[in-house]
Tab-separated table of C-alpha atoms in Angstrom:
chain	number	residue	atom	x	y	z
A	1	UNK	CA	-19.436	-10.779	21.401
A	2	UNK	CA	-18.377	-13.326	18.673
A	3	UNK	CA	-15.769	-12.207	16.142
A	4	UNK	CA	-18.314	-12.025	13.393
A	5	UNK	CA	-20.680	-9.832	15.839
A	6	UNK	CA	-17.714	-7.685	16.498
A	7	UNK	CA	-16.954	-6.928	12.891
A	8	UNK	CA	-20.670	-6.289	12.284
A	9	UNK	CA	-20.779	-3.752	15.115
A	10	UNK	CA	-17.730	-2.134	13.691
A	11	UNK	CA	-19.149	-1.771	10.369
A	12	UNK	CA	-22.714	-0.691	11.988
A	13	UNK	CA	-20.941	1.683	13.754
A	14	UNK	CA	-19.182	3.539	10.637
A	15	UNK	CA	-22.252	3.153	8.141
A	16	UNK	CA	-24.204	6.277	9.585
A	17	UNK	CA	-20.910	8.328	10.239
A	18	UNK	CA	-20.453	8.446	6.627
A	19	UNK	CA	-23.910	9.078	5.364
A	20	UNK	CA	-25.657	5.846	5.366
A	21	UNK	CA	-26.109	3.306	2.850
A	22	UNK	CA	-27.482	5.856	0.251
A	23	UNK	CA	-23.978	7.802	0.379
A	24	UNK	CA	-22.235	4.737	-0.494
A	25	UNK	CA	-21.324	4.400	-4.345
A	26	UNK	CA	-18.499	2.036	-4.069
A	27	UNK	CA	-16.644	-0.522	-1.409
A	28	UNK	CA	-13.536	-1.906	-1.416
A	29	UNK	CA	-10.412	-2.542	0.794
A	30	UNK	CA	-6.680	-2.810	0.590
A	31	UNK	CA	-4.166	-4.276	3.298
A	32	UNK	CA	-5.362	-1.592	5.880
A	33	UNK	CA	-7.951	0.697	4.972
A	34	UNK	CA	-11.441	0.493	3.973
A	35	UNK	CA	-11.958	2.434	0.614
A	36	UNK	CA	-15.542	4.061	0.226
A	37	UNK	CA	-16.779	6.346	-2.730
A	38	UNK	CA	-18.878	8.784	-1.735
A	39	UNK	CA	-21.720	10.244	-3.277
A	40	UNK	CA	-21.856	13.245	-0.857
A	41	UNK	CA	-18.537	14.249	1.154
A	42	UNK	CA	-20.510	16.817	3.161
A	43	UNK	CA	-22.531	14.007	4.917
A	44	UNK	CA	-19.172	12.497	6.719
A	45	UNK	CA	-19.078	13.187	10.258
A	46	UNK	CA	-15.264	13.142	10.141
A	47	UNK	CA	-14.608	13.517	13.842
A	48	UNK	CA	-16.900	10.950	15.449
A	49	UNK	CA	-15.388	8.668	12.813
A	50	UNK	CA	-12.274	9.369	13.818
A	51	UNK	CA	-13.408	8.821	17.470
A	52	UNK	CA	-14.416	5.167	17.262
A	53	UNK	CA	-12.029	2.961	18.876
A	54	UNK	CA	-11.878	0.506	15.910
A	55	UNK	CA	-10.623	3.311	13.480
A	56	UNK	CA	-7.083	4.469	13.324
A	57	UNK	CA	-7.286	7.466	10.929
A	58	UNK	CA	-8.838	8.536	7.638
A	59	UNK	CA	-7.031	9.327	4.478
A	60	UNK	CA	-8.855	11.367	1.424
A	61	UNK	CA	-8.158	10.731	-1.902
A	62	UNK	CA	-10.004	9.505	-4.855
A	63	UNK	CA	-11.811	7.320	-2.484
A	64	UNK	CA	-12.659	8.218	1.460
A	65	UNK	CA	-9.996	5.619	3.199
A	66	UNK	CA	-10.830	4.714	6.877
A	67	UNK	CA	-7.899	2.963	8.442
A	68	UNK	CA	-8.784	-0.106	10.376
A	69	UNK	CA	-5.628	-2.108	10.339
A	70	UNK	CA	-4.615	-5.517	8.723
A	71	UNK	CA	-6.559	-8.301	9.307
A	72	UNK	CA	-9.650	-6.500	10.470
A	73	UNK	CA	-10.543	-4.580	7.344
A	74	UNK	CA	-10.620	-7.753	5.320
A	75	UNK	CA	-13.426	-8.988	7.849
A	76	UNK	CA	-15.180	-5.776	8.303
A	77	UNK	CA	-15.674	-4.949	4.583
A	78	UNK	CA	-18.042	-7.907	3.752
A	79	UNK	CA	-20.384	-6.800	7.018
A	80	UNK	CA	-20.063	-3.315	5.546
A	81	UNK	CA	-20.919	-4.142	2.129
A	82	UNK	CA	-23.928	-6.395	3.150
A	83	UNK	CA	-25.307	-3.396	5.523
A	84	UNK	CA	-24.713	-1.035	2.408
A	85	UNK	CA	-26.822	-3.676	0.538
A	86	UNK	CA	-29.436	-3.989	2.996
A	87	UNK	CA	-29.749	-0.515	3.491
A	88	UNK	CA	-30.014	0.443	-0.313
A	89	UNK	CA	-32.939	-1.984	-0.524
A	90	UNK	CA	-35.126	-0.296	2.295
A	91	UNK	CA	-34.305	3.292	0.778
A	92	UNK	CA	-36.736	5.017	-0.997
A	93	UNK	CA	-36.443	4.773	-4.629
A	94	UNK	CA	-35.235	8.707	-5.335
A	95	UNK	CA	-32.963	8.877	-2.240
A	96	UNK	CA	-30.031	7.823	-4.111
A	97	UNK	CA	-30.877	10.265	-7.050
A	98	UNK	CA	-31.025	13.200	-4.676
A	99	UNK	CA	-27.655	12.293	-2.887
A	100	UNK	CA	-26.344	11.965	-6.313
A	101	UNK	CA	-27.129	15.424	-7.576
A	102	UNK	CA	-26.405	16.842	-4.361
A	103	UNK	CA	-22.798	15.289	-3.956
A	104	UNK	CA	-22.031	15.711	-7.959
A	105	UNK	CA	-20.347	19.294	-7.782
A	106	UNK	CA	-18.285	18.009	-4.993
A	107	UNK	CA	-17.231	14.840	-6.236
A	108	UNK	CA	-16.274	16.462	-9.396
A	109	UNK	CA	-14.170	19.391	-7.912
A	110	UNK	CA	-12.383	16.681	-5.616
A	111	UNK	CA	-11.419	14.392	-8.943
A	112	UNK	CA	-10.508	17.444	-10.587
A	113	UNK	CA	-8.158	18.123	-7.904
A	114	UNK	CA	-6.569	15.003	-6.928
A	115	UNK	CA	-6.892	12.521	-10.137
A	116	UNK	CA	-4.246	13.993	-12.461
A	117	UNK	CA	-3.172	11.709	-15.300
A	118	UNK	CA	0.059	10.309	-13.862
A	119	UNK	CA	-1.484	9.331	-10.243
A	120	UNK	CA	-4.482	7.697	-12.233
A	121	UNK	CA	-2.033	5.776	-14.320
A	122	UNK	CA	0.015	4.807	-11.025
A	123	UNK	CA	-3.273	3.821	-9.362
A	124	UNK	CA	-4.159	1.496	-12.153
A	125	UNK	CA	-0.761	0.031	-11.935
A	126	UNK	CA	-1.085	-0.537	-7.937
A	127	UNK	CA	-4.579	-2.242	-8.577
A	128	UNK	CA	-2.556	-4.642	-10.925
A	129	UNK	CA	-0.352	-5.796	-8.365
A	130	UNK	CA	-2.125	-5.339	-4.803
A	131	UNK	CA	-4.531	-8.270	-5.241
A	132	UNK	CA	-1.288	-10.461	-5.789
A	133	UNK	CA	0.356	-9.446	-2.212
A	134	UNK	CA	-1.210	-12.155	-0.119
A	135	UNK	CA	-0.028	-14.952	-2.460
A	136	UNK	CA	3.517	-13.115	-2.480
A	137	UNK	CA	3.365	-13.460	1.296
A	138	UNK	CA	2.239	-16.804	1.718
A	139	UNK	CA	4.723	-18.292	-1.100
A	140	UNK	CA	7.376	-15.849	0.372
A	141	UNK	CA	7.348	-17.232	3.998
A	142	UNK	CA	6.861	-20.923	2.861
A	143	UNK	CA	10.023	-20.240	0.918
A	144	UNK	CA	11.981	-18.871	3.713
A	145	UNK	CA	10.580	-22.099	6.055
A	146	UNK	CA	11.681	-24.489	3.476
A	147	UNK	CA	15.051	-22.469	3.039
A	148	UNK	CA	15.718	-23.032	6.665
A	149	UNK	CA	14.746	-26.805	6.929
A	150	UNK	CA	17.185	-27.212	3.892
A	151	UNK	CA	19.960	-25.507	5.735
A	152	UNK	CA	19.260	-27.547	8.968
A	153	UNK	CA	19.005	-30.664	7.076
A	154	UNK	CA	15.500	-31.405	8.382
A	155	UNK	CA	12.779	-33.128	6.659
A	156	UNK	CA	14.765	-33.692	3.534
A	157	UNK	CA	11.418	-35.743	2.256
A	158	UNK	CA	9.135	-32.777	2.411
A	159	UNK	CA	11.245	-29.809	1.627
A	160	UNK	CA	10.783	-30.681	-2.190
A	161	UNK	CA	7.135	-30.061	-2.016
A	162	UNK	CA	7.370	-26.955	-0.220
A	163	UNK	CA	9.749	-25.788	-2.820
A	164	UNK	CA	7.137	-26.751	-5.488
A	165	UNK	CA	4.376	-24.941	-3.442
A	166	UNK	CA	6.414	-21.724	-2.778
A	167	UNK	CA	7.620	-22.008	-6.504
A	168	UNK	CA	4.413	-22.373	-8.258
A	169	UNK	CA	3.060	-18.888	-7.940
A	170	UNK	CA	5.956	-17.331	-8.899
A	171	UNK	CA	6.460	-19.606	-12.049
A	172	UNK	CA	2.908	-18.312	-13.364
A	173	UNK	CA	3.020	-14.607	-11.836
A	174	UNK	CA	2.988	-13.591	-15.232
A	175	UNK	CA	-0.457	-14.889	-16.301
A	176	UNK	CA	-1.955	-13.368	-13.073
A	177	UNK	CA	-0.579	-9.914	-13.929
A	178	UNK	CA	-1.808	-10.091	-17.427
A	179	UNK	CA	-5.601	-11.349	-16.173
A	180	UNK	CA	-5.475	-8.145	-13.480
A	181	UNK	CA	-4.198	-5.715	-16.237
A	182	UNK	CA	-6.911	-6.647	-18.732
A	183	UNK	CA	-9.376	-6.192	-15.935
A	184	UNK	CA	-7.900	-2.887	-14.843
A	185	UNK	CA	-7.720	-1.421	-18.361
A	186	UNK	CA	-11.309	-2.458	-19.299
A	187	UNK	CA	-10.656	-5.427	-21.564
A	188	UNK	CA	-11.433	-9.070	-21.251
A	189	UNK	CA	-9.534	-10.413	-18.073
A	190	UNK	CA	-8.962	-13.922	-19.328
A	191	UNK	CA	-7.700	-12.634	-22.771
A	192	UNK	CA	-4.993	-10.869	-20.987
A	193	UNK	CA	-4.091	-13.807	-19.035
A	194	UNK	CA	-4.009	-15.821	-22.264
A	195	UNK	CA	-1.372	-13.308	-23.724
A	196	UNK	CA	0.476	-12.988	-20.892
A	197	UNK	CA	0.507	-17.048	-20.588
A	198	UNK	CA	2.933	-17.001	-23.720
A	199	UNK	CA	5.586	-15.589	-21.723
A	200	UNK	CA	6.110	-18.693	-19.397
A	201	UNK	CA	5.175	-21.295	-22.275
A	202	UNK	CA	8.367	-23.342	-22.271
A	203	UNK	CA	7.424	-23.512	-26.273
A	204	UNK	CA	8.887	-20.130	-26.586
A	205	UNK	CA	12.761	-21.222	-26.211
A	206	UNK	CA	12.233	-22.405	-29.787
A	207	UNK	CA	11.699	-18.993	-31.096
A	208	UNK	CA	14.685	-17.063	-32.472
A	209	UNK	CA	14.295	-13.062	-31.950
A	210	UNK	CA	17.227	-10.938	-33.153
A	211	UNK	CA	19.053	-13.996	-33.626
A	212	UNK	CA	18.669	-14.949	-29.985
A	213	UNK	CA	16.584	-18.037	-28.725
A	214	UNK	CA	13.678	-16.702	-26.213
A	215	UNK	CA	13.850	-17.883	-22.705
A	216	UNK	CA	10.764	-18.919	-21.042
A	217	UNK	CA	9.676	-15.848	-18.643
A	218	UNK	CA	11.836	-13.527	-20.227
A	219	UNK	CA	10.282	-10.251	-19.904
A	220	UNK	CA	8.637	-11.232	-16.516
A	221	UNK	CA	5.635	-9.206	-14.978
A	222	UNK	CA	6.536	-6.113	-17.284
A	223	UNK	CA	6.138	-7.934	-20.362
A	224	UNK	CA	2.872	-9.626	-19.243
A	225	UNK	CA	1.824	-5.909	-18.385
A	226	UNK	CA	2.720	-4.650	-21.895
A	227	UNK	CA	1.165	-7.831	-23.469
A	228	UNK	CA	-1.933	-7.393	-21.766
A	229	UNK	CA	-2.185	-3.671	-22.367
A	230	UNK	CA	-1.692	-4.202	-25.883
A	231	UNK	CA	-4.500	-7.046	-25.914
A	232	UNK	CA	-6.764	-4.693	-24.314
A	233	UNK	CA	-6.361	-2.101	-27.146
A	234	UNK	CA	-6.587	-4.946	-29.876
A	235	UNK	CA	-9.746	-5.997	-27.998
A	236	UNK	CA	-11.455	-2.622	-28.392
A	237	UNK	CA	-10.669	-1.961	-31.588
A	238	UNK	CA	-12.027	-5.277	-32.856
A	239	UNK	CA	-15.337	-4.623	-30.878
A	240	UNK	CA	-16.067	-1.284	-32.855
A	241	UNK	CA	-15.471	-2.865	-36.212
A	242	UNK	CA	-16.371	-6.694	-36.243
A	243	UNK	CA	-19.982	-7.295	-36.931
A	244	UNK	CA	-21.915	-8.541	-33.690
A	245	UNK	CA	-22.750	-12.022	-35.414
A	246	UNK	CA	-18.897	-12.708	-35.754
A	247	UNK	CA	-17.583	-10.726	-32.733
A	248	UNK	CA	-17.561	-14.042	-30.376
A	249	UNK	CA	-15.387	-15.695	-32.869
A	250	UNK	CA	-13.148	-12.916	-34.534
A	251	UNK	CA	-12.532	-10.892	-31.793
A	252	UNK	CA	-10.924	-13.153	-28.884
A	253	UNK	CA	-9.030	-14.746	-32.076
A	254	UNK	CA	-7.421	-11.822	-33.606
A	255	UNK	CA	-6.894	-10.443	-29.834
A	256	UNK	CA	-4.645	-13.212	-28.781
A	257	UNK	CA	-3.137	-13.716	-32.288
A	258	UNK	CA	-2.148	-10.142	-32.938
A	259	UNK	CA	-1.178	-9.427	-29.216
A	260	UNK	CA	0.661	-12.870	-28.958
A	261	UNK	CA	2.802	-12.116	-32.258
A	262	UNK	CA	3.723	-8.875	-31.089
A	263	UNK	CA	4.615	-10.214	-27.583
A	264	UNK	CA	6.567	-12.996	-28.930
A	265	UNK	CA	8.716	-10.762	-31.573
A	266	UNK	CA	9.311	-7.637	-29.583
A	267	UNK	CA	7.508	-7.181	-26.075
A	268	UNK	CA	9.663	-10.185	-24.491
A	269	UNK	CA	12.806	-9.112	-25.778
A	270	UNK	CA	12.356	-5.497	-24.866
A	271	UNK	CA	10.634	-6.177	-21.610
A	272	UNK	CA	13.589	-8.476	-20.927
A	273	UNK	CA	16.077	-6.012	-21.263
A	274	UNK	CA	14.179	-3.627	-19.344
A	275	UNK	CA	13.748	-6.069	-16.529
A	276	UNK	CA	17.144	-6.789	-16.602
A	277	UNK	CA	18.499	-3.161	-16.692
A	278	UNK	CA	16.443	-2.932	-13.431
A	279	UNK	CA	17.897	-5.805	-11.474
A	280	UNK	CA	21.414	-4.503	-12.689
A	281	UNK	CA	20.701	-0.973	-11.809
A	282	UNK	CA	19.686	-1.858	-8.152
A	283	UNK	CA	22.377	-4.118	-7.703
A	284	UNK	CA	24.895	-1.164	-8.693
A	285	UNK	CA	23.388	1.707	-7.001
A	286	UNK	CA	23.519	-0.296	-3.370
A	287	UNK	CA	26.813	-1.960	-4.234
A	288	UNK	CA	28.427	1.653	-5.311
A	289	UNK	CA	26.588	4.011	-3.143
A	290	UNK	CA	24.658	1.775	-0.708
A	291	UNK	CA	24.842	4.296	2.486
A	292	UNK	CA	23.904	7.524	0.200
A	293	UNK	CA	21.251	5.668	-1.764
A	294	UNK	CA	19.577	3.930	1.416
A	295	UNK	CA	19.822	7.332	3.051
A	296	UNK	CA	17.431	8.599	0.316
A	297	UNK	CA	15.304	6.186	-0.022
A	298	UNK	CA	14.488	5.583	3.711
A	299	UNK	CA	14.209	9.569	3.893
A	300	UNK	CA	11.834	10.182	1.323
A	301	UNK	CA	9.854	7.055	0.849
A	302	UNK	CA	7.029	8.566	3.306
A	303	UNK	CA	6.724	11.933	1.235
A	304	UNK	CA	6.566	9.627	-1.874
A	305	UNK	CA	3.744	7.675	-0.033
A	306	UNK	CA	1.965	10.947	0.750
A	307	UNK	CA	2.185	11.919	-2.853
A	308	UNK	CA	0.854	8.434	-4.040
A	309	UNK	CA	4.088	7.828	-6.005
A	310	UNK	CA	5.208	4.915	-4.114
A	311	UNK	CA	2.766	2.886	-6.257
A	312	UNK	CA	5.555	3.158	-9.058
A	313	UNK	CA	7.955	0.789	-6.980
A	314	UNK	CA	5.704	-2.079	-6.961
A	315	UNK	CA	6.124	-3.453	-10.443
A	316	UNK	CA	9.884	-2.925	-9.397
A	317	UNK	CA	9.800	-4.862	-6.375
A	318	UNK	CA	7.589	-7.544	-8.396
A	319	UNK	CA	10.750	-7.882	-10.916
A	320	UNK	CA	13.422	-7.781	-8.518
A	321	UNK	CA	11.558	-10.745	-6.670
A	322	UNK	CA	10.812	-12.791	-9.874
A	323	UNK	CA	14.738	-11.922	-10.738
A	324	UNK	CA	16.804	-12.436	-7.529
A	325	UNK	CA	13.967	-14.214	-5.256
A	326	UNK	CA	13.937	-11.064	-3.359
A	327	UNK	CA	13.811	-7.354	-3.342
A	328	UNK	CA	16.706	-5.451	-1.808
A	329	UNK	CA	14.775	-2.109	-1.805
A	330	UNK	CA	11.801	-3.174	0.623
A	331	UNK	CA	13.936	-3.564	3.743
A	332	UNK	CA	15.359	-0.087	3.309
A	333	UNK	CA	11.962	1.482	2.655
A	334	UNK	CA	10.692	-0.279	6.027
A	335	UNK	CA	13.131	2.013	7.759
A	336	UNK	CA	10.396	4.905	7.284
A	337	UNK	CA	8.344	3.137	9.424
A	338	UNK	CA	11.020	2.582	12.004
A	339	UNK	CA	11.683	6.571	12.218
A	340	UNK	CA	7.642	7.104	13.059
A	341	UNK	CA	7.862	4.505	15.655
A	342	UNK	CA	10.863	6.680	17.283
A	343	UNK	CA	9.347	10.085	16.483
A	344	UNK	CA	5.966	8.751	18.144
A	345	UNK	CA	7.803	7.730	21.328
A	346	UNK	CA	9.420	11.159	21.417
A	347	UNK	CA	5.951	12.902	21.263
A	348	UNK	CA	4.655	10.981	23.837
A	349	UNK	CA	7.569	11.604	26.427
A	350	UNK	CA	7.789	15.412	25.185
A	351	UNK	CA	3.868	16.120	25.732
A	352	UNK	CA	3.083	14.498	29.266
A	353	UNK	CA	0.113	16.867	29.839
A	354	UNK	CA	-1.880	15.841	26.251
A	355	UNK	CA	-3.498	12.819	27.516
A	356	UNK	CA	-5.933	12.655	24.339
A	357	UNK	CA	-2.395	12.423	22.132
A	358	UNK	CA	-0.841	10.277	24.371
A	359	UNK	CA	-3.481	7.904	24.173
A	360	UNK	CA	-3.304	7.790	20.315
A	361	UNK	CA	0.210	7.143	20.588
A	362	UNK	CA	-0.172	4.277	22.944
A	363	UNK	CA	-2.775	2.599	20.715
A	364	UNK	CA	-1.125	3.141	17.366
A	365	UNK	CA	2.398	2.026	18.421
A	366	UNK	CA	1.823	-1.903	18.358
A	367	UNK	CA	0.582	-1.341	14.599
A	368	UNK	CA	3.724	0.852	13.871
A	369	UNK	CA	6.011	-1.660	15.322
A	370	UNK	CA	4.379	-4.305	12.929
A	371	UNK	CA	4.654	-1.888	9.899
A	372	UNK	CA	1.222	-0.344	9.829
A	373	UNK	CA	2.321	3.494	9.678
A	374	UNK	CA	-1.111	4.946	9.198
A	375	UNK	CA	-2.228	5.721	12.564
A	376	UNK	CA	0.881	7.187	13.581
A	377	UNK	CA	1.637	9.212	10.321
A	378	UNK	CA	-2.334	10.542	10.254
A	379	UNK	CA	-2.926	10.791	14.080
A	380	UNK	CA	0.265	11.773	15.474
A	381	UNK	CA	3.492	13.158	13.381
A	382	UNK	CA	1.856	14.662	10.223
A	383	UNK	CA	-0.727	17.054	12.208
A	384	UNK	CA	2.069	18.168	14.388
A	385	UNK	CA	4.292	19.019	11.355
A	386	UNK	CA	7.985	18.875	12.325
A	387	UNK	CA	7.573	15.603	13.994
A	388	UNK	CA	6.987	13.963	10.626
A	389	UNK	CA	10.078	15.538	9.207
A	390	UNK	CA	12.383	14.140	12.047
A	391	UNK	CA	10.298	10.849	11.591
A	392	UNK	CA	11.752	10.870	8.079
A	393	UNK	CA	15.302	11.609	9.273
A	394	UNK	CA	15.086	8.506	11.283
A	395	UNK	CA	13.772	6.423	8.350
A	396	UNK	CA	17.079	7.990	6.358
A	397	UNK	CA	19.643	6.765	9.069
A	398	UNK	CA	17.877	3.461	9.134
A	399	UNK	CA	17.855	3.022	5.316
A	400	UNK	CA	21.587	4.246	5.407
A	401	UNK	CA	22.480	1.735	7.880
A	402	UNK	CA	21.002	-1.202	5.604
A	403	UNK	CA	22.416	0.316	2.526
A	404	UNK	CA	25.737	0.570	3.875
A	405	UNK	CA	26.131	-3.248	4.443
A	406	UNK	CA	24.853	-3.686	1.062
A	407	UNK	CA	28.152	-1.574	-0.076
A	408	UNK	CA	30.155	-3.981	2.230
A	409	UNK	CA	28.420	-7.230	0.578
A	410	UNK	CA	25.866	-8.274	2.735
A	411	UNK	CA	22.450	-7.972	0.971
A	412	UNK	CA	19.269	-7.732	2.857
A	413	UNK	CA	16.127	-8.549	0.997
A	414	UNK	CA	12.378	-9.647	1.104
A	415	UNK	CA	10.869	-12.096	-0.550
A	416	UNK	CA	7.537	-10.588	-0.836
A	417	UNK	CA	6.019	-7.046	-0.955
A	418	UNK	CA	3.311	-5.575	1.757
A	419	UNK	CA	4.394	-6.232	5.264
A	420	UNK	CA	7.010	-3.993	7.200
A	421	UNK	CA	8.589	-3.593	10.542
A	422	UNK	CA	8.805	-6.804	12.785
A	423	UNK	CA	6.325	-8.309	10.203
A	424	UNK	CA	8.808	-8.493	7.600
A	425	UNK	CA	11.175	-10.869	9.673
A	426	UNK	CA	9.977	-14.198	8.384
A	427	UNK	CA	10.343	-12.718	4.973
A	428	UNK	CA	13.848	-11.718	4.848
A	429	UNK	CA	16.262	-13.410	2.578
A	430	UNK	CA	20.077	-12.722	1.394
A	431	UNK	CA	23.264	-13.877	0.321
A	432	UNK	CA	25.238	-14.038	3.822
A	433	UNK	CA	23.076	-16.367	5.797
A	434	UNK	CA	19.852	-15.872	7.674
A	435	UNK	CA	21.447	-14.702	10.772
A	436	UNK	CA	23.631	-12.177	9.163
A	437	UNK	CA	20.250	-10.902	7.353
A	438	UNK	CA	18.304	-10.553	10.584
A	439	UNK	CA	21.010	-9.008	12.367
A	440	UNK	CA	21.296	-6.439	9.734
A	441	UNK	CA	17.774	-5.602	9.212
A	442	UNK	CA	17.171	-5.736	13.153
A	443	UNK	CA	20.297	-3.039	13.269
A	444	UNK	CA	18.400	-0.933	10.902
A	445	UNK	CA	15.331	-0.820	12.907
A	446	UNK	CA	17.169	0.070	16.035
A	447	UNK	CA	18.990	2.836	14.225
A	448	UNK	CA	15.814	4.217	12.678
A	449	UNK	CA	13.691	3.969	16.451
A	450	UNK	CA	16.736	5.869	17.955
A	451	UNK	CA	17.380	8.490	15.392
A	452	UNK	CA	13.792	8.987	14.641
A	453	UNK	CA	13.322	9.488	18.730
A	454	UNK	CA	16.366	11.801	19.204
A	455	UNK	CA	15.483	14.102	16.056
A	456	UNK	CA	12.212	14.537	17.280
A	457	UNK	CA	12.540	14.850	21.190
A	458	UNK	CA	15.464	17.660	20.611
A	459	UNK	CA	14.331	19.136	17.244
A	460	UNK	CA	10.679	18.205	16.347
A	461	UNK	CA	8.911	20.960	18.776
A	462	UNK	CA	9.547	24.705	18.987
A	463	UNK	CA	8.803	26.267	22.168
A	464	UNK	CA	5.392	27.591	20.741
A	465	UNK	CA	4.330	24.114	19.808
A	466	UNK	CA	5.232	22.865	23.422
A	467	UNK	CA	2.907	25.681	24.665
A	468	UNK	CA	0.211	24.806	22.165
A	469	UNK	CA	0.272	20.967	22.427
A	470	UNK	CA	1.358	20.170	25.896
A	471	UNK	CA	-2.225	20.815	27.437
A	472	UNK	CA	-4.852	18.705	28.739
A	473	UNK	CA	-7.209	19.413	25.986
A	474	UNK	CA	-10.180	17.394	27.688
A	475	UNK	CA	-9.834	19.282	30.819
A	476	UNK	CA	-9.700	22.575	28.818
A	477	UNK	CA	-12.813	21.189	26.637
A	478	UNK	CA	-14.779	20.503	29.975
A	479	UNK	CA	-14.310	23.858	31.483
A	480	UNK	CA	-15.090	25.781	28.483
A	481	UNK	CA	-18.603	25.958	28.859
A	482	UNK	CA	-18.242	26.999	32.606
A	483	UNK	CA	-16.015	29.881	31.799
A	484	UNK	CA	-17.772	31.266	29.132
A	485	UNK	CA	-21.530	30.796	30.760
A	486	UNK	CA	-24.692	30.106	28.921
A	487	UNK	CA	-24.441	31.779	25.547
A	488	UNK	CA	-27.010	34.278	24.110
A	489	UNK	CA	-28.117	31.754	21.603
A	490	UNK	CA	-29.201	29.353	24.403
A	491	UNK	CA	-26.616	26.612	23.756
A	492	UNK	CA	-23.471	25.542	25.014
A	493	UNK	CA	-20.374	26.832	23.030
A	494	UNK	CA	-18.383	24.334	21.120
A	495	UNK	CA	-15.270	22.931	22.968
A	496	UNK	CA	-11.978	23.486	21.464
A	497	UNK	CA	-10.918	20.765	18.844
A	498	UNK	CA	-8.603	18.383	20.356
A	499	UNK	CA	-5.210	18.898	18.252
A	500	UNK	CA	-3.730	15.750	16.627
A	501	UNK	CA	-6.817	13.474	17.381
A	502	UNK	CA	-6.237	10.218	15.780
């Protein structure tokens, strides 16, 4: 089977299990998940969906999220969209309305429960930066390769070109942030990009604000974000008040002019001070309380992910990369995934009779080593409860290990955001040479693996949990109809659900 046929088959298997084309209101994807807007949540067959070999897990938030893994999700999504479009074209005209009516109450209740104003705001911020991650990764890897070639003295005629390729995106990242910000907040994207472009324009060096000359790029991505949000508000104000006959001339002009002046004479300076403060605080925190700060960050990152609060870190990472060339926080946070891997290996050894759960662990571990933690979190540790906590303990010790070396003067950073685990090695950078940086990060992973394993093996299970989960669930399910006999209803009783089925 060709790759296209395989991806089409995955999409075709998923579609009927989420209620068919008529039940899909929106389709999107991030790095690992297919994100679906559903009209009627009750039409989704969760267990059948989780049983698909290509599905690593599901997550419910404001959208229904199916974990397919990096690479796969980007290829399956277009096939899924094509099937949805074809199904919608063939469906009766009234089917979508019927589904919408049936699912309206469920959808409203779910949104009321999960869509708090703060979380909605954080999702908007994340939606601005997530589309930039592929470029950050690609340019970060090229920058690392270029640094290696320079240190080795190889290809001196090529390294300047590689430097230009790696740095071009970062030089203009404010423009992309402005464009995405305006798009996300309901304005005209190109106007947001135009206002944000002022920040990186070399001519701002001739402008003095508060007695100081501005610097191109001052304020960075935070300034671009603020400038674009302001542009959206100015644009919306103009749309409400400017006559339609003049709108095409007046609205964009006033939007760029007003927002541009405020950006130059206010936002660039303020955002620059905030950005500088973020960098200085991160350096101070890890230099003076590195082990303790790393312990807390590594241990609390997964709970932050569960609450959706990790999205607040994305602009902080991007600001640090823009300022220093790398973010010192990401390698510490990546230790949370190491704790999950160690915990999963302990679960595998602790429950030798649970064949279903052991298969889930075996299938999810390769992705876990590469930093994709959803299959292990949602398929193994979180359903079991205590192993999730002990996995966080492993992440805390791994983070503390890296934080300790930062206190000793050996910084470990990442030139991009997104990857984790072993996939982060090509993006690592620091201030004491590549070999030292790689060794410290590898040591943190090993500590996370070992502590996560030990904490889970010795303290992750109570006696009652062992009795409940260390059973052959498939054998129990197969023997259940025989033991019970034919039911009075004339149908076989349903087998017991498998614990922690991925």
